[in-house]
Short mmCIF file of C-alpha atoms and ligand atoms in Angstrom, two decimals:
data_model
loop_
_atom_site.label_atom_id
_atom_site.label_comp_id
_atom_site.label_asym_id
_atom_site.label_seq_id
_atom_site.Cartn_x
_atom_site.Cartn_y
_atom_site.Cartn_z
CA UNK X 10 0.00 0.00 0.00
CA UNK X 11 1.18 3.56 -0.64
CA UNK X 12 2.26 5.32 2.53
CA UNK X 13 1.13 8.82 3.44
CA UNK X 14 3.46 10.66 1.09
CA UNK X 15 2.84 8.29 -1.79
CA UNK X 16 6.05 6.26 -1.34
CA UNK X 17 5.70 2.66 -2.31
CA UNK X 18 7.95 -0.19 -1.35
CA UNK X 19 7.43 -2.17 -4.56
CA UNK X 20 8.86 -1.21 -7.93
CA UNK X 21 12.35 -0.05 -8.74
CA UNK X 22 11.63 3.68 -8.72
CA UNK X 23 10.60 5.91 -5.85
CA UNK X 24 7.35 7.80 -6.25
CA UNK X 25 9.08 11.18 -6.61
CA UNK X 26 11.43 9.85 -9.33
CA UNK X 27 8.53 8.25 -11.13
CA UNK X 28 6.58 11.52 -11.27
CA UNK X 29 9.68 13.37 -12.37
CA UNK X 30 10.19 10.99 -15.30
CA UNK X 31 6.53 11.11 -16.32
CA UNK X 32 6.41 14.91 -16.26
CA UNK X 33 9.56 15.03 -18.38
CA UNK X 34 8.10 12.47 -20.80
CA UNK X 35 4.85 14.40 -21.21
CA UNK X 36 6.69 17.67 -21.77
CA UNK X 37 9.00 15.90 -24.22
CA UNK X 38 6.06 14.58 -26.21
CA UNK X 39 4.49 18.03 -26.34
CA UNK X 40 7.70 19.82 -27.19
CA UNK X 41 7.78 18.74 -30.81
CA UNK X 42 4.17 19.83 -31.25
CA UNK X 43 4.98 23.32 -30.02
CA UNK X 44 6.57 24.37 -33.30
CA UNK X 45 5.24 27.60 -34.64
CA UNK X 46 2.29 26.97 -36.92
CA UNK X 47 1.87 23.31 -35.97
CA UNK X 48 -1.60 23.53 -34.47
CA UNK X 49 -2.88 25.87 -37.14
CA UNK X 50 -1.69 23.56 -39.89
CA UNK X 51 -3.04 20.48 -38.14
CA UNK X 52 -6.52 22.04 -37.85
CA UNK X 53 -6.45 22.94 -41.54
CA UNK X 54 -5.25 19.46 -42.56
CA UNK X 55 -8.12 17.84 -40.69
CA UNK X 56 -10.69 20.33 -41.99
CA UNK X 57 -9.56 19.80 -45.58
CA UNK X 58 -9.63 16.02 -45.21
CA UNK X 59 -13.17 16.17 -43.85
CA UNK X 60 -14.91 18.89 -45.82
CA UNK X 61 -12.72 19.13 -48.91
CA UNK X 62 -10.50 21.82 -50.36
CA UNK X 63 -11.42 25.23 -49.12
CA UNK X 64 -9.64 28.45 -48.62
CA UNK X 65 -10.64 31.04 -46.11
CA UNK X 66 -13.39 33.15 -47.49
CA UNK X 67 -14.89 30.40 -49.63
CA UNK X 68 -18.54 29.78 -49.05
CA UNK X 69 -19.17 26.67 -47.04
CA UNK X 70 -22.34 25.79 -48.86
CA UNK X 71 -21.31 26.59 -52.42
CA UNK X 72 -23.18 24.48 -54.95
CA UNK X 73 -20.90 22.23 -57.02
CA UNK X 74 -21.09 21.81 -60.81
CA UNK X 75 -21.28 18.01 -60.83
CA UNK X 76 -25.01 17.10 -61.07
CA UNK X 77 -24.65 14.14 -58.72
CA UNK X 78 -22.91 16.22 -56.09
CA UNK X 79 -25.37 18.98 -56.68
CA UNK X 80 -28.21 16.61 -55.97
CA UNK X 81 -26.50 15.60 -52.78
CA UNK X 82 -26.03 19.19 -51.68
CA UNK X 83 -29.66 19.97 -52.44
CA UNK X 84 -30.93 16.62 -51.28
CA UNK X 85 -33.98 18.10 -49.68
CA UNK X 86 -35.10 18.80 -53.24
CA UNK X 87 -34.99 15.11 -54.18
CA UNK X 88 -37.58 12.44 -53.62
CA UNK X 89 -36.78 10.79 -50.27
CA UNK X 90 -35.97 7.23 -51.48
CA UNK X 91 -33.60 8.50 -54.13
CA UNK X 92 -31.87 10.73 -51.60
CA UNK X 93 -31.62 7.89 -49.12
CA UNK X 94 -29.93 5.63 -51.67
CA UNK X 95 -27.53 8.34 -52.59
CA UNK X 96 -26.56 9.45 -49.13
CA UNK X 97 -27.25 6.35 -47.11
CA UNK X 98 -29.12 8.49 -44.62
CA UNK X 99 -32.39 10.23 -43.83
CA UNK X 100 -33.39 13.27 -45.82
CA UNK X 101 -33.32 16.80 -44.58
CA UNK X 102 -36.79 18.28 -44.84
CA UNK X 103 -36.04 21.73 -43.55
CA UNK X 104 -36.32 24.03 -46.54
CA UNK X 105 -35.29 27.61 -46.40
CA UNK X 106 -38.44 29.22 -44.96
CA UNK X 107 -37.86 32.76 -46.20
CA UNK X 108 -35.27 34.97 -47.90
CA UNK X 109 -34.51 36.49 -44.49
CA UNK X 110 -33.01 33.15 -43.44
CA UNK X 111 -30.79 32.70 -46.48
CA UNK X 112 -27.44 31.19 -45.46
CA UNK X 113 -25.55 31.42 -48.74
CA UNK X 114 -23.31 34.26 -47.59
CA UNK X 115 -21.89 32.17 -44.72
CA UNK X 116 -18.17 31.56 -45.03
CA UNK X 117 -15.58 29.52 -43.20
CA UNK X 118 -13.55 32.21 -41.51
CA UNK X 119 -11.05 29.92 -39.89
CA UNK X 120 -10.31 26.42 -38.63
CA UNK X 121 -8.56 26.00 -35.31
CA UNK X 122 -8.07 23.29 -32.72
CA UNK X 123 -10.04 23.47 -29.52
CA UNK X 124 -8.50 23.69 -26.06
CA UNK X 125 -7.07 20.35 -25.04
CA UNK X 126 -5.39 19.55 -28.36
CA UNK X 127 -3.86 23.04 -28.36
CA UNK X 128 -2.61 22.67 -24.81
CA UNK X 129 -1.25 19.22 -25.47
CA UNK X 130 -3.40 17.95 -22.60
CA UNK X 131 -5.49 15.63 -24.75
CA UNK X 132 -4.91 11.94 -24.25
CA UNK X 133 -3.14 10.36 -27.19
CA UNK X 134 -1.39 7.04 -26.96
CA UNK X 135 0.50 5.87 -30.00
CA UNK X 136 -0.70 2.30 -29.85
CA UNK X 137 -4.30 3.22 -30.10
CA UNK X 138 -7.13 0.83 -30.86
CA UNK X 139 -9.33 2.69 -28.36
CA UNK X 140 -11.45 5.81 -28.49
CA UNK X 141 -9.56 8.40 -26.47
CA UNK X 142 -10.17 12.07 -26.93
CA UNK X 143 -10.81 12.80 -30.60
CA UNK X 144 -9.31 15.76 -32.28
CA UNK X 145 -11.71 18.73 -32.10
CA UNK X 146 -11.57 21.21 -34.94
CA UNK X 147 -13.55 24.42 -34.57
CA UNK X 148 -14.90 25.81 -37.84
CA UNK X 149 -15.66 29.45 -37.37
CA UNK X 150 -18.51 30.62 -39.59
CA UNK X 151 -19.43 34.19 -40.37
CA UNK X 152 -19.93 37.01 -40.83
CA UNK X 153 -22.73 36.98 -38.26
CA UNK X 154 -23.72 40.19 -36.46
CA UNK X 155 -25.45 39.60 -33.13
CA UNK X 156 -27.82 42.25 -31.71
CA UNK X 157 -26.77 45.03 -34.00
CA UNK X 158 -29.01 48.04 -33.43
CA UNK X 159 -30.78 48.00 -36.80
CA UNK X 160 -33.05 50.93 -35.96
CA UNK X 161 -30.23 53.33 -35.23
CA UNK X 162 -27.94 51.90 -37.90
CA UNK X 163 -30.04 50.37 -40.68
CA UNK X 164 -27.21 49.77 -43.20
CA UNK X 165 -27.40 46.11 -44.03
CA UNK X 166 -24.71 44.29 -45.97
CA UNK X 167 -25.96 41.50 -48.25
CA UNK X 168 -22.93 39.44 -47.19
CA UNK X 169 -23.71 39.40 -43.47
CA UNK X 170 -26.22 37.47 -41.41
CA UNK X 171 -27.98 39.64 -38.83
CA UNK X 172 -29.47 37.96 -35.80
CA UNK X 173 -31.00 38.92 -32.46
CA UNK X 174 -30.26 37.00 -29.29
CA UNK X 175 -32.66 35.89 -26.54
CA UNK X 176 -31.82 33.97 -23.37
CA UNK X 177 -33.47 30.65 -22.54
CA UNK X 178 -34.18 29.44 -18.96
CA UNK X 179 -30.90 27.55 -18.62
CA UNK X 180 -28.00 29.99 -18.17
CA UNK X 181 -25.35 30.04 -20.87
CA UNK X 182 -27.73 29.05 -23.69
CA UNK X 183 -29.24 31.38 -26.26
CA UNK X 184 -31.64 31.45 -29.18
CA UNK X 185 -30.69 33.46 -32.25
CA UNK X 186 -33.26 34.74 -34.75
CA UNK X 187 -32.76 36.23 -38.19
CA UNK X 188 -33.54 39.94 -38.34
CA UNK X 189 -36.34 40.12 -40.97
CA UNK X 190 -35.75 41.98 -44.21
CA UNK X 191 -37.77 45.22 -44.44
CA UNK X 192 -39.93 43.63 -47.14
CA UNK X 193 -40.75 40.51 -45.10
CA UNK X 194 -44.37 39.87 -44.17
CA UNK X 195 -43.84 36.95 -41.76
CA UNK X 196 -44.86 37.49 -38.15
CA UNK X 197 -42.79 34.81 -36.43
CA UNK X 198 -39.01 35.27 -36.36
CA UNK X 199 -37.00 32.48 -38.02
CA UNK X 200 -34.36 30.83 -35.84
CA UNK X 201 -30.73 30.93 -36.95
CA UNK X 202 -30.53 27.27 -36.13
CA UNK X 203 -27.42 25.38 -35.10
CA UNK X 204 -29.12 22.13 -36.05
CA UNK X 205 -29.68 23.35 -39.59
CA UNK X 206 -26.02 24.33 -39.90
CA UNK X 207 -24.87 20.96 -38.60
CA UNK X 208 -27.01 19.19 -41.22
CA UNK X 209 -25.51 21.35 -43.92
CA UNK X 210 -22.03 20.60 -42.68
CA UNK X 211 -22.78 16.89 -42.97
CA UNK X 212 -23.92 17.43 -46.57
CA UNK X 213 -20.68 19.19 -47.35
CA UNK X 214 -18.69 16.37 -45.78
CA UNK X 215 -20.66 13.76 -47.72
CA UNK X 216 -20.02 15.64 -50.94
CA UNK X 217 -16.35 15.51 -50.14
CA UNK X 218 -16.70 11.77 -49.56
CA UNK X 219 -18.20 11.43 -53.05
CA UNK X 220 -15.38 13.42 -54.59
CA UNK X 221 -12.72 11.40 -52.83
CA UNK X 222 -14.23 7.96 -53.28
CA UNK X 223 -16.06 8.09 -56.62
CA UNK X 224 -15.74 4.35 -57.17
CA UNK X 225 -18.39 3.65 -54.59
CA UNK X 226 -21.82 5.13 -54.08
CA UNK X 227 -22.21 4.28 -50.44
CA UNK X 228 -20.47 7.14 -48.69
CA UNK X 229 -21.71 5.95 -45.35
CA UNK X 230 -19.42 2.96 -45.48
CA UNK X 231 -16.47 5.32 -45.83
CA UNK X 232 -17.38 8.08 -43.44
CA UNK X 233 -19.57 7.69 -40.40
CA UNK X 234 -21.33 10.72 -39.03
CA UNK X 235 -22.99 11.27 -35.72
CA UNK X 236 -24.10 14.50 -34.27
CA UNK X 237 -24.84 14.62 -30.63
CA UNK X 238 -23.85 17.71 -28.71
CA UNK X 239 -22.17 20.56 -30.53
CA UNK X 240 -20.08 18.59 -32.97
CA UNK X 241 -20.35 16.56 -36.11
CA UNK X 242 -18.24 13.50 -35.45
CA UNK X 243 -16.71 11.89 -38.48
CA UNK X 244 -14.74 8.69 -38.59
CA UNK X 245 -13.02 7.42 -41.70
CA UNK X 246 -9.82 5.61 -42.56
CA UNK X 247 -7.76 8.75 -42.06
CA UNK X 248 -8.64 9.84 -38.58
CA UNK X 249 -11.65 10.46 -36.40
CA UNK X 250 -12.40 14.09 -35.78
CA UNK X 251 -15.13 16.21 -34.30
CA UNK X 252 -15.97 19.22 -36.40
CA UNK X 253 -17.51 21.93 -34.24
CA UNK X 254 -19.28 24.85 -35.86
CA UNK X 255 -18.88 28.08 -33.93
CA UNK X 256 -19.66 31.76 -34.31
CA UNK X 257 -18.02 34.68 -32.59
CA UNK X 258 -19.84 36.22 -29.61
CA UNK X 259 -18.00 39.45 -28.71
CA UNK X 260 -20.13 40.75 -25.84
CA UNK X 261 -20.29 37.94 -23.32
CA UNK X 262 -21.35 38.78 -19.73
CA UNK X 263 -17.90 39.31 -18.25
CA UNK X 264 -18.67 41.58 -15.25
CA UNK X 265 -18.40 38.85 -12.62
CA UNK X 266 -15.16 37.47 -14.04
CA UNK X 267 -13.66 40.93 -14.39
CA UNK X 268 -14.44 42.12 -10.85
CA UNK X 269 -13.78 38.83 -8.99
CA UNK X 270 -11.58 39.14 -5.86
CA UNK X 271 -8.32 37.28 -6.43
CA UNK X 272 -6.19 37.01 -3.29
CA UNK X 273 -3.14 35.60 -5.06
CA UNK X 274 -3.42 37.95 -8.07
CA UNK X 275 -3.81 35.05 -10.49
CA UNK X 276 -4.56 35.58 -13.30
CA UNK X 277 -2.94 39.02 -13.33
CA UNK X 278 -4.80 42.23 -14.11
CA UNK X 279 -3.61 42.52 -17.70
CA UNK X 280 -4.61 38.98 -18.55
CA UNK X 281 -8.04 39.46 -16.95
CA UNK X 282 -8.50 42.55 -19.10
CA UNK X 283 -7.49 40.65 -22.24
CA UNK X 284 -9.84 37.79 -21.38
CA UNK X 285 -12.78 40.14 -20.91
CA UNK X 286 -12.10 41.69 -24.31
CA UNK X 287 -11.71 38.34 -26.09
CA UNK X 288 -14.91 37.27 -27.87
CA UNK X 289 -16.51 34.08 -26.60
CA UNK X 290 -17.85 31.53 -29.06
CA UNK X 291 -21.32 30.11 -29.54
CA UNK X 292 -21.57 26.43 -30.45
CA UNK X 293 -24.73 24.67 -31.67
CA UNK X 294 -26.03 22.69 -28.72
CA UNK X 295 -29.32 23.01 -26.86
CA UNK X 296 -30.18 22.96 -23.16
CA UNK X 297 -31.71 19.80 -21.71
CA UNK X 298 -35.52 19.43 -21.71
CA UNK X 299 -36.03 22.57 -23.79
CA UNK X 300 -38.68 22.73 -26.50
CA UNK X 301 -36.38 24.91 -28.62
CA UNK X 302 -33.36 22.67 -27.96
CA UNK X 303 -32.62 22.01 -31.64
CA UNK X 304 -32.13 25.66 -32.46
CA UNK X 305 -30.20 26.78 -29.37
CA UNK X 306 -26.56 27.81 -29.01
CA UNK X 307 -24.28 27.41 -26.00
CA UNK X 308 -21.50 29.69 -24.79
CA UNK X 309 -18.01 28.28 -25.24
CA UNK X 310 -14.88 29.71 -23.66
CA UNK X 311 -12.35 27.49 -25.41
CA UNK X 312 -10.16 30.45 -26.46
CA UNK X 313 -10.24 31.87 -22.95
CA UNK X 314 -9.39 28.51 -21.44
CA UNK X 315 -6.31 28.31 -23.59
CA UNK X 316 -5.12 31.80 -22.58
CA UNK X 317 -5.58 31.03 -18.86
CA UNK X 318 -4.03 27.59 -19.24
CA UNK X 319 -0.86 29.12 -20.66
CA UNK X 320 -0.56 31.35 -17.57
CA UNK X 321 -1.04 28.50 -15.05
CA UNK X 322 1.78 27.60 -12.65
CA UNK X 323 3.75 24.79 -14.24
CA UNK X 324 2.90 22.34 -11.47
CA UNK X 325 -0.84 22.72 -12.16
CA UNK X 326 -0.37 22.28 -15.91
CA UNK X 327 1.46 19.04 -15.14
CA UNK X 328 -1.27 17.98 -12.69
CA UNK X 329 -3.93 18.43 -15.35
CA UNK X 330 -2.18 16.38 -18.00
CA UNK X 331 -1.02 13.62 -15.62
CA UNK X 332 -4.55 13.27 -14.23
CA UNK X 333 -6.06 13.12 -17.70
CA UNK X 334 -3.79 10.23 -18.64
CA UNK X 335 -4.18 8.46 -15.30
CA UNK X 336 -7.96 8.83 -15.47
CA UNK X 337 -7.92 7.39 -18.99
CA UNK X 338 -6.09 4.21 -18.01
CA UNK X 339 -7.81 3.71 -14.63
CA UNK X 340 -11.38 4.53 -15.66
CA UNK X 341 -11.15 3.76 -19.38
CA UNK X 342 -11.97 5.71 -22.55
CA UNK X 343 -15.54 6.57 -21.46
CA UNK X 344 -14.61 7.70 -17.94
CA UNK X 345 -17.17 9.61 -15.83
CA UNK X 346 -14.50 12.20 -14.99
CA UNK X 347 -14.56 14.36 -18.11
CA UNK X 348 -11.77 16.65 -19.24
CA UNK X 349 -13.76 19.81 -18.48
CA UNK X 350 -14.17 18.72 -14.83
CA UNK X 351 -10.43 18.39 -14.36
CA UNK X 352 -9.59 21.54 -16.29
CA UNK X 353 -12.16 23.76 -14.56
CA UNK X 354 -11.05 22.44 -11.17
CA UNK X 355 -7.43 23.27 -11.94
CA UNK X 356 -8.36 26.80 -13.07
CA UNK X 357 -10.21 27.44 -9.78
CA UNK X 358 -7.39 25.96 -7.69
CA UNK X 359 -4.93 28.34 -9.34
CA UNK X 360 -6.96 31.22 -7.86
CA UNK X 361 -7.26 29.61 -4.43
CA UNK X 362 -3.59 28.66 -3.88
CA UNK X 363 -0.45 30.67 -4.50
CA UNK X 364 2.27 29.18 -6.67
CA UNK X 365 4.68 29.10 -3.68
CA UNK X 366 2.17 27.17 -1.65
CA UNK X 367 1.75 24.63 -4.47
CA UNK X 368 5.49 24.24 -4.96
CA UNK X 369 5.95 23.38 -1.28
CA UNK X 370 3.68 20.34 -1.69
CA UNK X 371 4.86 17.05 -3.17
CA UNK X 372 3.54 16.44 -6.70
CA UNK X 373 1.54 13.48 -5.40
CA UNK X 374 -0.20 15.76 -2.88
CA UNK X 375 -0.99 18.28 -5.62
CA UNK X 376 -2.68 15.53 -7.63
CA UNK X 377 -4.72 14.49 -4.58
CA UNK X 378 -5.67 18.13 -3.94
CA UNK X 379 -7.15 18.36 -7.46
CA UNK X 380 -9.00 15.06 -7.07
CA UNK X 381 -10.44 16.08 -3.68
CA UNK X 382 -11.66 19.31 -5.26
CA UNK X 383 -13.37 17.35 -8.07
CA UNK X 384 -14.96 15.04 -5.47
CA UNK X 385 -16.38 17.93 -3.42
CA UNK X 386 -17.58 19.75 -6.53
CA UNK X 387 -19.42 16.66 -7.76
CA UNK X 388 -21.56 17.12 -4.62
CA UNK X 389 -21.87 20.90 -4.46
CA UNK X 390 -21.79 21.82 -8.15
CA UNK X 391 -18.98 23.21 -10.29
CA UNK X 392 -19.17 26.89 -11.31
CA UNK X 393 -18.05 27.79 -14.83
CA UNK X 394 -14.69 29.52 -14.45
CA UNK X 395 -15.56 32.45 -16.71
CA UNK X 396 -19.15 32.94 -15.59
CA UNK X 397 -19.57 31.54 -12.09
CA UNK X 398 -23.38 31.75 -12.14
CA UNK X 399 -23.39 28.78 -14.51
CA UNK X 400 -23.19 25.43 -12.73
CA UNK X 401 -21.46 23.06 -15.15
CA UNK X 402 -23.00 20.08 -13.32
CA UNK X 403 -26.43 21.71 -12.99
CA UNK X 404 -28.15 19.11 -15.16
CA UNK X 405 -26.08 16.18 -13.95
CA UNK X 406 -28.27 13.42 -12.42
CA UNK X 407 -27.56 12.22 -8.84
CA UNK X 408 -26.49 8.79 -10.11
CA UNK X 409 -24.02 10.41 -12.53
CA UNK X 410 -22.58 12.52 -9.70
CA UNK X 411 -22.18 9.33 -7.71
CA UNK X 412 -20.31 7.80 -10.67
CA UNK X 413 -17.94 10.76 -10.68
CA UNK X 414 -17.22 10.32 -6.96
CA UNK X 415 -16.64 6.58 -7.38
CA UNK X 416 -14.30 7.27 -10.30
CA UNK X 417 -12.35 9.77 -8.18
CA UNK X 418 -11.96 7.18 -5.42
CA UNK X 419 -10.80 4.56 -7.91
CA UNK X 420 -8.34 7.00 -9.46
CA UNK X 421 -6.90 7.92 -6.05
CA UNK X 422 -6.49 4.27 -5.11
CA UNK X 423 -4.74 3.30 -8.35
CA UNK X 424 -3.00 6.60 -9.12
CA UNK X 425 0.54 5.40 -8.67
CA UNK X 426 -0.01 2.14 -10.53
CA UNK X 427 -1.50 4.16 -13.37
CA UNK X 428 1.58 6.37 -13.47
CA UNK X 429 3.85 3.29 -13.51
CA UNK X 430 1.91 1.87 -16.45
CA UNK X 431 1.94 5.16 -18.38
CA UNK X 432 5.70 5.62 -17.90
CA UNK X 433 6.16 2.06 -19.19
CA UNK X 434 4.03 2.79 -22.28
CA UNK X 435 5.88 6.04 -23.06
CA UNK X 436 9.21 4.29 -22.58
CA UNK X 437 8.09 1.68 -25.09
CA UNK X 438 7.25 4.39 -27.70
CA UNK X 439 10.42 6.26 -26.89
CA UNK X 440 9.02 9.36 -28.62
CA UNK X 441 9.47 11.84 -25.77
CA UNK X 442 13.20 12.35 -26.10
CA UNK X 443 13.51 11.40 -22.42
CA UNK X 444 16.01 8.63 -21.81
CA UNK X 445 16.40 7.94 -18.15
CA UNK X 446 19.32 5.55 -17.59
CA UNK X 447 17.29 3.71 -14.96
CA UNK X 448 14.61 2.66 -17.47
CA UNK X 449 15.08 -0.80 -19.02
CA UNK X 450 14.48 -2.03 -22.58
CA UNK X 451 11.27 -1.48 -24.50
CA UNK X 452 9.97 -5.00 -23.97
CA UNK X 453 6.55 -5.18 -22.28
CA UNK X 454 7.42 -7.85 -19.72
CA UNK X 455 10.75 -6.26 -18.76
CA UNK X 456 9.19 -2.85 -18.34
CA UNK X 457 6.33 -4.16 -16.28
CA UNK X 458 8.63 -6.11 -14.02
CA UNK X 459 10.82 -3.05 -13.59
CA UNK X 460 7.88 -0.77 -12.80
CA UNK X 461 6.13 -3.05 -10.35
CA UNK X 462 9.04 -5.07 -8.96
CA UNK X 463 8.25 -8.22 -7.01
CA UNK X 464 4.71 -6.97 -6.58
CA UNK X 465 3.93 -7.29 -10.32
CA UNK X 466 1.74 -10.38 -10.10
CA UNK X 467 -0.22 -9.27 -7.04
CA UNK X 468 -0.94 -5.85 -8.52
CA UNK X 469 -1.95 -7.44 -11.84
CA UNK X 470 -4.95 -9.05 -10.12
CA UNK X 471 -6.21 -5.77 -8.64
CA UNK X 472 -5.66 -3.83 -11.84
CA UNK X 473 -7.49 -6.47 -13.88
CA UNK X 474 -10.54 -6.57 -11.63
CA UNK X 475 -10.92 -2.92 -10.59
CA UNK X 476 -9.60 -0.79 -13.46
CA UNK X 477 -9.32 -0.54 -17.22
CA UNK X 478 -5.58 -1.39 -17.00
CA UNK X 479 -6.05 -5.08 -17.72
CA UNK X 480 -3.25 -7.22 -19.09
CA UNK X 481 -5.04 -7.33 -22.46
CA UNK X 482 -5.59 -3.56 -22.72
CA UNK X 483 -2.05 -2.70 -21.65
CA UNK X 484 -0.61 -5.08 -24.24
CA UNK X 485 -2.75 -3.39 -26.90
CA UNK X 486 -1.36 -0.01 -25.90
CA UNK X 487 2.06 -1.46 -26.61
CA UNK X 488 1.15 -2.53 -30.13
CA UNK X 489 -0.11 -0.57 -33.13
CA UNK X 490 0.33 2.99 -34.28
CA UNK X 491 -2.45 5.60 -34.01
CA UNK X 492 -3.74 7.38 -37.16
CA UNK X 493 -3.40 10.68 -35.32
CA UNK X 494 0.36 10.14 -34.91
CA UNK X 495 0.61 9.63 -38.68
CA UNK X 496 -1.17 12.94 -39.18
CA UNK X 497 1.14 14.65 -36.67
CA UNK X 498 4.15 13.36 -38.61
CA UNK X 499 2.73 14.63 -41.89
CA UNK X 500 2.27 18.12 -40.47
CA UNK X 501 5.75 18.06 -38.93
CA UNK X 502 7.19 17.12 -42.35
CA UNK X 503 5.40 20.07 -43.96
CA UNK X 504 6.77 22.39 -41.31
CA UNK X 505 10.30 21.16 -41.95
CA UNK X 506 10.06 21.52 -45.74
CA UNK X 507 10.74 25.15 -46.77
CA UNK X 508 8.79 24.87 -50.05
CA UNK X 509 5.64 23.42 -48.57
CA UNK X 510 5.76 25.76 -45.64
CA UNK X 511 6.13 28.79 -47.88
CA UNK X 512 3.03 27.84 -49.84
CA UNK X 513 1.04 27.43 -46.63
CA UNK X 514 2.23 30.73 -45.24
CA UNK X 515 1.38 32.61 -48.42
CA UNK X 516 -2.11 31.15 -48.57
CA UNK X 517 -2.64 32.11 -44.95
CA UNK X 518 -1.24 35.60 -45.35
CA UNK X 519 -3.59 36.32 -48.23
CA UNK X 520 -6.54 35.50 -46.04
CA UNK X 521 -5.42 36.82 -42.69
CA UNK X 522 -7.69 39.85 -42.83
CA UNK X 523 -10.74 37.63 -42.91
CA UNK X 524 -9.86 35.63 -39.82
CA UNK X 525 -10.61 36.12 -36.16
ZN1 LIG O 609 -38.66 36.88 -44.17
#
């Protein structure tokens, strides 16, 4: 059993050494992804592979010349059976209700990665037959003007979508409605619907599937789409990715965040100011049990999270990423402890404890501090870091809260074994640039024996029965190569080739003015 300070008698490494190696390995893995332009290029690569060639400023819903593709894009104009055969899916019936709700001026203004992939805190193992965190690519659409005072300033550009915003009962969610054209005779406002945009995005992705794989007519067998929550998830042979539509929301309610008392002056005044001035995003997802759910939008602070994350004390950054990995191997790919729970907890803890105070603790104690915070918050509710009136667990059922608490207990119990397993897996990949002379060869059995010492067999039994870290799963992590790693390598090659890089930079420069 681990003693009070996390020291364990079994295994060849002391707890403190083990954590030191893991933190170095995780930083080493992230280091190569920190090259200038890497994340931008990765987001674009994924977007192009999913929705086809586009350049910033091109219309997302442009109608193609090819009659077959055209039919697919306009499939709500086809007879249902024909459309079903062609697309392998149900037919969109929502026609454009009025000229006021025309979407043809919408453009892709940018593609960027969302928080955890940017931070390098998303869980990616190389040997990867499992569903860990997918790559999330945000597609920013626009131009959309929210709540522009049309009476005082009636100039209306034909290339902009004008909408008004109304709140719904659940905080953080909004409905947007098209501002009617002066000539319009309709009485009811038409929603600017996230659901409608997601369906159109799927059409665009299916069209791309047709273009890429013309030899077959069943696109569904090549690309699988699901759309729960804000994203359109797409899985094909290349990689699985979640495409998240978003629009810019400049005037988010930032008063509480701006005026919050911060005893340890973290984040600092300048950063707080910058955060308040940074537009939030709206993503298409509705509040639970709402009759207008399909059309609603939810606030997203993914840009803000990234800015605050960068300013975190190093020890808390390391806590977040170590806990994400440990949670993944202890509780499995569908763990009840979600990434946002860990991240939000860490952001709050950075306000509650000074960096000096944190550095005086052992790393093991810092990890336990975060987990205890998550446990308490699963009971009391977890305020959104940027708008504390929103309870992120407000709609979480009691049994789901109980699952979170059980998962925290399991993670605490098996934390050190998880870390031993993860260090072994990273040592096997040897892709972190960290070569500790104490670590043995890259053979599974040798590494396991080294990590767990004479205790290896006894601990195997507990890990097999109580956690995801079974013998079978761990051996799989030691085997194949993940598609995402292949994509990473491709982007790294582009970055290291002057010709390719120049072309990318020029394309980007030409379109910079149109981006956020
Ligand atoms: Zn109208």
